[in-house]
PDB file of C-alpha atoms in Angstrom:
ATOM      1  CA  MET S  37     120.722  76.525  99.978  1.00  0.00           C
ATOM      2  CA  GLU S  38     121.107  73.782 102.580  1.00  0.00           C
ATOM      3  CA  ALA S  39     117.931  72.529 104.300  1.00  0.00           C
ATOM      4  CA  PHE S  40     119.579  73.163 107.691  1.00  0.00           C
ATOM      5  CA  SER S  41     120.135  76.825 106.799  1.00  0.00           C
ATOM      6  CA  ILE S  42     116.507  77.279 105.733  1.00  0.00           C
ATOM      7  CA  ILE S  43     115.250  75.660 108.962  1.00  0.00           C
ATOM      8  CA  SER S  44     117.576  77.913 110.994  1.00  0.00           C
ATOM      9  CA  ILE S  45     116.344  81.000 109.126  1.00  0.00           C
ATOM     10  CA  ILE S  46     112.691  80.077 109.769  1.00  0.00           C
ATOM     11  CA  SER S  47     113.369  79.326 113.456  1.00  0.00           C
ATOM     12  CA  ILE S  48     115.225  82.600 114.058  1.00  0.00           C
ATOM     13  CA  ALA S  49     112.621  84.612 112.131  1.00  0.00           C
ATOM     14  CA  LEU S  50     109.669  83.136 114.032  1.00  0.00           C
ATOM     15  CA  LEU S  51     111.311  83.492 117.447  1.00  0.00           C
ATOM     16  CA  GLY S  52     112.605  86.961 116.589  1.00  0.00           C
ATOM     17  CA  SER S  53     109.197  88.129 115.383  1.00  0.00           C
ATOM     18  CA  PHE S  54     107.610  87.344 118.758  1.00  0.00           C
ATOM     19  CA  GLY S  55     110.559  88.931 120.542  1.00  0.00           C
ATOM     20  CA  HIS S  56     112.460  91.698 118.779  1.00  0.00           C
ATOM     21  CA  CYS S  57     109.951  92.569 116.029  1.00  0.00           C
ATOM     22  CA  ILE S  58     107.059  93.125 118.411  1.00  0.00           C
ATOM     23  CA  GLY S  59     109.283  95.436 120.434  1.00  0.00           C
ATOM     24  CA  MET S  60     110.598  97.328 117.398  1.00  0.00           C
ATOM     25  CA  CYS S  61     107.478  97.430 115.204  1.00  0.00           C
ATOM     26  CA  GLY S  62     104.797  96.924 117.838  1.00  0.00           C
ATOM     27  CA  GLY S  63     104.319 100.676 118.308  1.00  0.00           C
ATOM     28  CA  ILE S  64     103.705 101.147 114.585  1.00  0.00           C
ATOM     29  CA  VAL S  65     101.225  98.259 114.507  1.00  0.00           C
ATOM     30  CA  VAL S  66      99.314  99.596 117.511  1.00  0.00           C
ATOM     31  CA  ALA S  67      99.373 103.122 116.025  1.00  0.00           C
ATOM     32  CA  TYR S  68      97.981 102.174 112.629  1.00  0.00           C
ATOM     33  CA  THR S  69      95.448  99.790 114.234  1.00  0.00           C
ATOM     34  CA  SER S  70      94.043 102.571 116.418  1.00  0.00           C
ATOM     35  CA  MET S  71      94.110 105.219 113.656  1.00  0.00           C
ATOM     36  CA  LYS S  72      93.350 103.314 110.451  1.00  0.00           C
ATOM     37  CA  VAL S  73      91.302 100.270 111.509  1.00  0.00           C
ATOM     38  CA  LYS S  74      87.782 101.230 112.573  1.00  0.00           C
ATOM     39  CA  ALA S  75      85.896  99.308 115.260  1.00  0.00           C
ATOM     40  CA  ASP S  76      82.943  98.721 112.928  1.00  0.00           C
ATOM     41  CA  ASP S  77      85.123  97.361 110.097  1.00  0.00           C
ATOM     42  CA  SER S  78      84.275  93.778 109.175  1.00  0.00           C
ATOM     43  CA  LYS S  79      86.691  91.041 110.235  1.00  0.00           C
ATOM     44  CA  ALA S  80      87.464  90.348 106.579  1.00  0.00           C
ATOM     45  CA  LYS S  81      88.408  94.007 106.000  1.00  0.00           C
ATOM     46  CA  GLN S  82      90.622  94.013 109.092  1.00  0.00           C
ATOM     47  CA  ILE S  83      92.345  90.796 107.997  1.00  0.00           C
ATOM     48  CA  ILE S  84      93.040  92.208 104.513  1.00  0.00           C
ATOM     49  CA  ALA S  85      94.369  95.449 106.025  1.00  0.00           C
ATOM     50  CA  HIS S  86      96.796  93.656 108.360  1.00  0.00           C
ATOM     51  CA  LEU S  87      97.920  91.280 105.614  1.00  0.00           C
ATOM     52  CA  ALA S  88      98.462  94.209 103.213  1.00  0.00           C
ATOM     53  CA  TYR S  89     100.734  95.779 105.842  1.00  0.00           C
ATOM     54  CA  GLY S  90     102.552  92.470 106.333  1.00  0.00           C
ATOM     55  CA  PHE S  91     103.142  91.887 102.630  1.00  0.00           C
ATOM     56  CA  GLY S  92     104.324  95.474 102.267  1.00  0.00           C
ATOM     57  CA  ARG S  93     107.135  94.608 104.676  1.00  0.00           C
ATOM     58  CA  VAL S  94     107.811  91.359 102.806  1.00  0.00           C
ATOM     59  CA  THR S  95     108.173  93.378  99.586  1.00  0.00           C
ATOM     60  CA  SER S  96     110.824  95.643 101.144  1.00  0.00           C
ATOM     61  CA  TYR S  97     112.683  92.727 102.692  1.00  0.00           C
ATOM     62  CA  THR S  98     112.719  90.749  99.422  1.00  0.00           C
ATOM     63  CA  PHE S  99     114.043  93.768  97.522  1.00  0.00           C
ATOM     64  CA  LEU S 100     116.765  94.325 100.134  1.00  0.00           C
ATOM     65  CA  GLY S 101     117.632  90.626 100.015  1.00  0.00           C
ATOM     66  CA  ALA S 102     118.149  90.771  96.253  1.00  0.00           C
ATOM     67  CA  ILE S 103     120.432  93.817  96.629  1.00  0.00           C
ATOM     68  CA  PHE S 104     122.541  92.207  99.367  1.00  0.00           C
ATOM     69  CA  GLY S 105     122.654  88.932  97.447  1.00  0.00           C
ATOM     70  CA  LEU S 106     123.958  90.865  94.451  1.00  0.00           C
ATOM     71  CA  LEU S 107     126.596  92.584  96.613  1.00  0.00           C
ATOM     72  CA  GLY S 108     127.644  89.197  97.956  1.00  0.00           C
ATOM     73  CA  SER S 109     128.006  87.791  94.433  1.00  0.00           C
ATOM     74  CA  VAL S 110     130.187  90.751  93.433  1.00  0.00           C
ATOM     75  CA  ILE S 111     132.427  90.307  96.483  1.00  0.00           C
ATOM     76  CA  ALA S 112     132.743  86.519  96.160  1.00  0.00           C
ATOM     77  CA  PHE S 113     134.310  86.548  92.689  1.00  0.00           C
ATOM     78  CA  THR S 114     137.313  84.428  93.732  1.00  0.00           C
ATOM     79  CA  ASN S 115     137.751  81.589  96.219  1.00  0.00           C
ATOM     80  CA  SER S 116     139.803  83.841  98.502  1.00  0.00           C
ATOM     81  CA  THR S 117     137.122  86.541  98.612  1.00  0.00           C
ATOM     82  CA  LYS S 118     134.480  83.861  99.253  1.00  0.00           C
ATOM     83  CA  ALA S 119     136.408  82.820 102.359  1.00  0.00           C
ATOM     84  CA  LEU S 120     136.678  86.488 103.366  1.00  0.00           C
ATOM     85  CA  LEU S 121     132.923  86.934 102.845  1.00  0.00           C
ATOM     86  CA  PHE S 122     132.204  84.036 105.215  1.00  0.00           C
ATOM     87  CA  PHE S 123     134.628  85.454 107.814  1.00  0.00           C
ATOM     88  CA  VAL S 124     133.086  88.941 107.701  1.00  0.00           C
ATOM     89  CA  THR S 125     129.565  87.478 107.725  1.00  0.00           C
ATOM     90  CA  GLY S 126     130.381  85.348 110.769  1.00  0.00           C
ATOM     91  CA  VAL S 127     131.864  88.265 112.720  1.00  0.00           C
ATOM     92  CA  LEU S 128     128.881  90.515 111.927  1.00  0.00           C
ATOM     93  CA  MET S 129     126.403  87.780 112.897  1.00  0.00           C
ATOM     94  CA  VAL S 130     128.100  87.286 116.268  1.00  0.00           C
ATOM     95  CA  LEU S 131     128.096  91.054 116.855  1.00  0.00           C
ATOM     96  CA  VAL S 132     124.392  91.298 115.946  1.00  0.00           C
ATOM     97  CA  GLY S 133     123.573  88.372 118.247  1.00  0.00           C
ATOM     98  CA  LEU S 134     125.481  89.870 121.189  1.00  0.00           C
ATOM     99  CA  SER S 135     123.832  93.226 120.543  1.00  0.00           C
ATOM    100  CA  LEU S 136     120.355  91.677 120.499  1.00  0.00           C
ATOM    101  CA  LEU S 137     121.194  90.027 123.834  1.00  0.00           C
ATOM    102  CA  GLY S 138     122.134  93.459 125.183  1.00  0.00           C
ATOM    103  CA  LYS S 139     125.775  92.514 125.766  1.00  0.00           C
ATOM    104  CA  ILE S 140     127.139  95.218 123.443  1.00  0.00           C
ATOM    105  CA  LYS S 141     125.734  98.361 121.780  1.00  0.00           C
ATOM    106  CA  PHE S 142     126.553  97.420 118.210  1.00  0.00           C
ATOM    107  CA  LEU S 143     123.028  98.162 116.919  1.00  0.00           C
ATOM    108  CA  THR S 144     121.720 100.807 119.314  1.00  0.00           C
ATOM    109  CA  SER S 145     122.865 103.944 117.487  1.00  0.00           C
ATOM    110  CA  ILE S 146     121.673 102.891 114.022  1.00  0.00           C
ATOM    111  CA  GLU S 147     118.374 101.117 114.722  1.00  0.00           C
ATOM    112  CA  HIS S 148     116.464 104.353 115.268  1.00  0.00           C
ATOM    113  CA  SER S 149     118.212 106.741 112.854  1.00  0.00           C
ATOM    114  CA  CYS S 150     116.016 106.330 109.757  1.00  0.00           C
ATOM    115  CA  SER S 151     112.714 106.856 111.576  1.00  0.00           C
ATOM    116  CA  LYS S 152     113.855 110.333 112.658  1.00  0.00           C
ATOM    117  CA  SER S 153     114.396 111.651 109.123  1.00  0.00           C
ATOM    118  CA  PRO S 154     111.936 114.426 108.085  1.00  0.00           C
ATOM    119  CA  PHE S 155     111.091 112.688 104.785  1.00  0.00           C
ATOM    120  CA  TYR S 156     110.261 109.402 106.501  1.00  0.00           C
ATOM    121  CA  GLN S 157     108.157 111.077 109.213  1.00  0.00           C
ATOM    122  CA  LYS S 158     106.251 113.169 106.635  1.00  0.00           C
ATOM    123  CA  THR S 159     105.508 110.163 104.423  1.00  0.00           C
ATOM    124  CA  PHE S 160     104.628 108.007 107.426  1.00  0.00           C
ATOM    125  CA  LYS S 161     102.177 110.616 108.754  1.00  0.00           C
ATOM    126  CA  LYS S 162     100.543 110.971 105.324  1.00  0.00           C
ATOM    127  CA  VAL S 163     100.036 107.228 104.976  1.00  0.00           C
ATOM    128  CA  LEU S 164      98.607 106.970 108.497  1.00  0.00           C
ATOM    129  CA  GLY S 165      95.910 109.472 107.490  1.00  0.00           C
ATOM    130  CA  SER S 166      94.526 107.171 104.781  1.00  0.00           C
ATOM    131  CA  SER S 167      92.318 104.123 105.274  1.00  0.00           C
ATOM    132  CA  SER S 168      92.749 102.556 101.823  1.00  0.00           C
ATOM    133  CA  PHE S 169      94.177  99.045 101.549  1.00  0.00           C
ATOM    134  CA  SER S 170      97.028 100.417  99.448  1.00  0.00           C
ATOM    135  CA  SER S 171      98.005 102.717 102.329  1.00  0.00           C
ATOM    136  CA  PHE S 172      98.442  99.673 104.597  1.00  0.00           C
ATOM    137  CA  TYR S 173     100.696  98.130 101.955  1.00  0.00           C
ATOM    138  CA  VAL S 174     102.754 101.342 101.600  1.00  0.00           C
ATOM    139  CA  LEU S 175     103.007 101.583 105.389  1.00  0.00           C
ATOM    140  CA  GLY S 176     104.398  98.051 105.421  1.00  0.00           C
ATOM    141  CA  ILE S 177     106.963  98.984 102.771  1.00  0.00           C
ATOM    142  CA  LEU S 178     108.075 101.994 104.854  1.00  0.00           C
ATOM    143  CA  ASN S 179     108.268  99.857 107.995  1.00  0.00           C
ATOM    144  CA  GLY S 180     110.356  97.277 106.104  1.00  0.00           C
ATOM    145  CA  LEU S 181     112.974  99.943 105.344  1.00  0.00           C
ATOM    146  CA  LEU S 182     113.489 100.843 109.007  1.00  0.00           C
ATOM    147  CA  PRO S 183     116.870  99.848 110.479  1.00  0.00           C
ATOM    148  CA  CYS S 184     116.443  96.737 112.636  1.00  0.00           C
ATOM    149  CA  GLY S 185     118.771  94.207 114.210  1.00  0.00           C
ATOM    150  CA  PHE S 186     117.068  91.188 112.706  1.00  0.00           C
ATOM    151  CA  VAL S 187     116.854  92.839 109.297  1.00  0.00           C
ATOM    152  CA  TYR S 188     120.633  93.350 109.512  1.00  0.00           C
ATOM    153  CA  PHE S 189     121.142  89.697 110.394  1.00  0.00           C
ATOM    154  CA  PHE S 190     119.064  88.433 107.485  1.00  0.00           C
ATOM    155  CA  ALA S 191     120.606  90.992 105.109  1.00  0.00           C
ATOM    156  CA  ILE S 192     124.047  89.650 106.093  1.00  0.00           C
ATOM    157  CA  THR S 193     122.754  86.114 105.533  1.00  0.00           C
ATOM    158  CA  ALA S 194     121.415  87.187 102.125  1.00  0.00           C
ATOM    159  CA  ALA S 195     124.834  88.591 101.209  1.00  0.00           C
ATOM    160  CA  ALA S 196     126.473  85.320 102.276  1.00  0.00           C
ATOM    161  CA  THR S 197     124.399  83.424  99.682  1.00  0.00           C
ATOM    162  CA  ALA S 198     126.260  85.411  96.957  1.00  0.00           C
ATOM    163  CA  SER S 199     123.110  85.115  94.846  1.00  0.00           C
ATOM    164  CA  VAL S 200     120.370  87.590  93.895  1.00  0.00           C
ATOM    165  CA  PHE S 201     117.727  84.829  93.913  1.00  0.00           C
ATOM    166  CA  TRP S 202     118.748  83.181  97.188  1.00  0.00           C
ATOM    167  CA  GLY S 203     119.357  86.548  98.824  1.00  0.00           C
ATOM    168  CA  ALA S 204     115.807  87.598  97.942  1.00  0.00           C
ATOM    169  CA  PHE S 205     114.548  84.173  99.066  1.00  0.00           C
ATOM    170  CA  VAL S 206     116.185  84.490 102.497  1.00  0.00           C
ATOM    171  CA  MET S 207     114.596  87.879 103.122  1.00  0.00           C
ATOM    172  CA  PHE S 208     111.261  86.728 101.662  1.00  0.00           C
ATOM    173  CA  ILE S 209     111.140  83.817 104.115  1.00  0.00           C
ATOM    174  CA  PHE S 210     112.125  86.172 106.931  1.00  0.00           C
ATOM    175  CA  GLY S 211     109.300  88.558 106.011  1.00  0.00           C
ATOM    176  CA  LEU S 212     106.700  85.793 105.827  1.00  0.00           C
ATOM    177  CA  CYS S 213     107.747  84.441 109.227  1.00  0.00           C
ATOM    178  CA  THR S 214     107.274  87.859 110.871  1.00  0.00           C
ATOM    179  CA  ILE S 215     103.673  88.214 109.664  1.00  0.00           C
ATOM    180  CA  PRO S 216     101.968  85.948 112.287  1.00  0.00           C
ATOM    181  CA  ALA S 217     103.319  87.797 115.352  1.00  0.00           C
ATOM    182  CA  LEU S 218     102.531  91.297 114.061  1.00  0.00           C
ATOM    183  CA  PHE S 219      99.198  90.120 112.660  1.00  0.00           C
ATOM    184  CA  ILE S 220      98.205  88.819 116.109  1.00  0.00           C
ATOM    185  CA  LEU S 221      99.425  92.048 117.703  1.00  0.00           C
ATOM    186  CA  GLY S 222      97.317  94.083 115.256  1.00  0.00           C
ATOM    187  CA  PHE S 223      94.218  91.996 115.939  1.00  0.00           C
ATOM    188  CA  PHE S 224      94.702  91.984 119.697  1.00  0.00           C
ATOM    189  CA  ALA S 225      96.617  95.227 120.275  1.00  0.00           C
ATOM    190  CA  GLY S 226      98.972  94.876 123.222  1.00  0.00           C
ATOM    191  CA  LEU S 227      99.151  91.074 123.189  1.00  0.00           C
ATOM    192  CA  PHE S 228     102.737  89.932 123.816  1.00  0.00           C
ATOM    193  CA  LYS S 229     103.846  93.590 123.997  1.00  0.00           C
ATOM    194  CA  GLN S 230     104.922  93.304 127.629  1.00  0.00           C
ATOM    195  CA  SER S 231     104.970  89.526 127.900  1.00  0.00           C
ATOM    196  CA  LYS S 232     107.922  87.734 129.519  1.00  0.00           C
ATOM    197  CA  LEU S 233     107.727  85.345 126.567  1.00  0.00           C
ATOM    198  CA  ARG S 234     109.217  88.144 124.467  1.00  0.00           C
ATOM    199  CA  ASP S 235     112.423  88.066 126.490  1.00  0.00           C
ATOM    200  CA  ILE S 236     112.637  84.292 126.196  1.00  0.00           C
ATOM    201  CA  PHE S 237     112.063  84.342 122.438  1.00  0.00           C
ATOM    202  CA  ILE S 238     114.595  87.101 121.828  1.00  0.00           C
ATOM    203  CA  LYS S 239     117.261  85.332 123.898  1.00  0.00           C
ATOM    204  CA  ILE S 240     116.803  82.029 122.091  1.00  0.00           C
ATOM    205  CA  ALA S 241     116.808  83.743 118.684  1.00  0.00           C
ATOM    206  CA  SER S 242     119.926  85.762 119.594  1.00  0.00           C
ATOM    207  CA  ILE S 243     121.777  82.633 120.657  1.00  0.00           C
ATOM    208  CA  LEU S 244     120.835  80.983 117.348  1.00  0.00           C
ATOM    209  CA  VAL S 245     122.169  84.053 115.522  1.00  0.00           C
ATOM    210  CA  ILE S 246     125.497  83.737 117.364  1.00  0.00           C
ATOM    211  CA  ILE S 247     125.651  80.007 116.602  1.00  0.00           C
ATOM    212  CA  MET S 248     125.063  80.707 112.909  1.00  0.00           C
ATOM    213  CA  GLY S 249     127.803  83.348 113.079  1.00  0.00           C
ATOM    214  CA  ILE S 250     130.259  80.845 114.554  1.00  0.00           C
ATOM    215  CA  MET S 251     129.292  78.334 111.852  1.00  0.00           C
ATOM    216  CA  MET S 252     129.973  80.978 109.183  1.00  0.00           C
ATOM    217  CA  LEU S 253     133.389  81.659 110.721  1.00  0.00           C
ATOM    218  CA  TYR S 254     134.142  77.928 110.684  1.00  0.00           C
ATOM    219  CA  LYS S 255     132.925  77.686 107.080  1.00  0.00           C
ATOM    220  CA  GLY S 256     135.201  80.578 106.121  1.00  0.00           C
ATOM    221  CA  PHE S 257     138.129  78.960 107.920  1.00  0.00           C
ATOM    222  CA  MET S 258     137.546  75.608 106.186  1.00  0.00           C
ATOM    223  CA  PHE S 259     137.133  77.311 102.830  1.00  0.00           C
ATOM    224  CA  TYR S 260     140.386  79.222 103.327  1.00  0.00           C
ATOM    225  CA  THR S 261     142.218  76.087 104.533  1.00  0.00           C
ATOM    226  CA  ASN S 262     141.055  74.023 101.549  1.00  0.00           C
ATOM    227  CA  GLN S 263     141.959  76.865  99.205  1.00  0.00           C
ATOM    228  CA  THR S 264     145.461  77.076 100.713  1.00  0.00           C
ATOM    229  CA  MET S 265     145.949  73.301 100.518  1.00  0.00           C
ATOM    230  CA  ASN S 266     144.826  73.198  96.884  1.00  0.00           C
ATOM    231  CA  HIS S 267     147.166  76.062  96.057  1.00  0.00           C
ATOM    232  CA  GLU S 268     150.124  74.267  97.706  1.00  0.00           C
ATOM    233  CA  MET S 269     149.329  70.990  95.921  1.00  0.00           C
ATOM    234  CA  THR S 270     149.146  72.801  92.588  1.00  0.00           C
ATOM    235  CA  HIS S 271     152.470  74.520  93.308  1.00  0.00           C
ATOM    236  CA  GLU S 272     154.148  71.179  94.211  1.00  0.00           C
ATOM    237  CA  MET S 273     152.824  69.484  91.066  1.00  0.00           C
ATOM    238  CA  LYS S 274     154.329  72.203  88.905  1.00  0.00           C
ATOM    239  CA  HIS S 275     157.740  71.600  90.490  1.00  0.00           C
TER     240      HIS S 275
END
């Protein structure tokens, strides 16, 4: 992957974690902190608990990244389908960015669907009732499977890599970058939850998402143009 892409991914993930992620996952973090983390627990125990939750999410994200990277590699089996993959990726990124800005309702109906399923709610409730470190990790895994605008964006990015390894890497980096914000929120429940900084972070991150989408569209266009030119040159050489 290009260094610029990795820097963009880290920037969007960090900004998004202090904006969108705190809004989406903040309730879960506050809930498990109040129910599972005891006031008399040592600081070391609390740190391990919050990190176990964080790495549970990273596990889910990395797994999803590998799946989407695999799907991308299957789709991009010819130069023409590679160009199409970039076009579709760019359009979806722009739609996700506009939705995160609140300009359209592209994500609204699907971001909350999974959490309402009986199986998810039953499993979630069971895990909340345990105080073991493994339960924090499992809770993180469950949280990582929830529909989320930024997860969609990074899943699309993972697919665009057309690689299982790089797809997993993209989502792994995303997961790691979301740990600090939710870790801080867990340690100081409520911090940033209603802060105006959240709005600023989410707007900047959303704009970066749209910019990346436009770049993907341009990349798809250039790929298609070069492919067409090469095809025409080959055709002329044969005649």
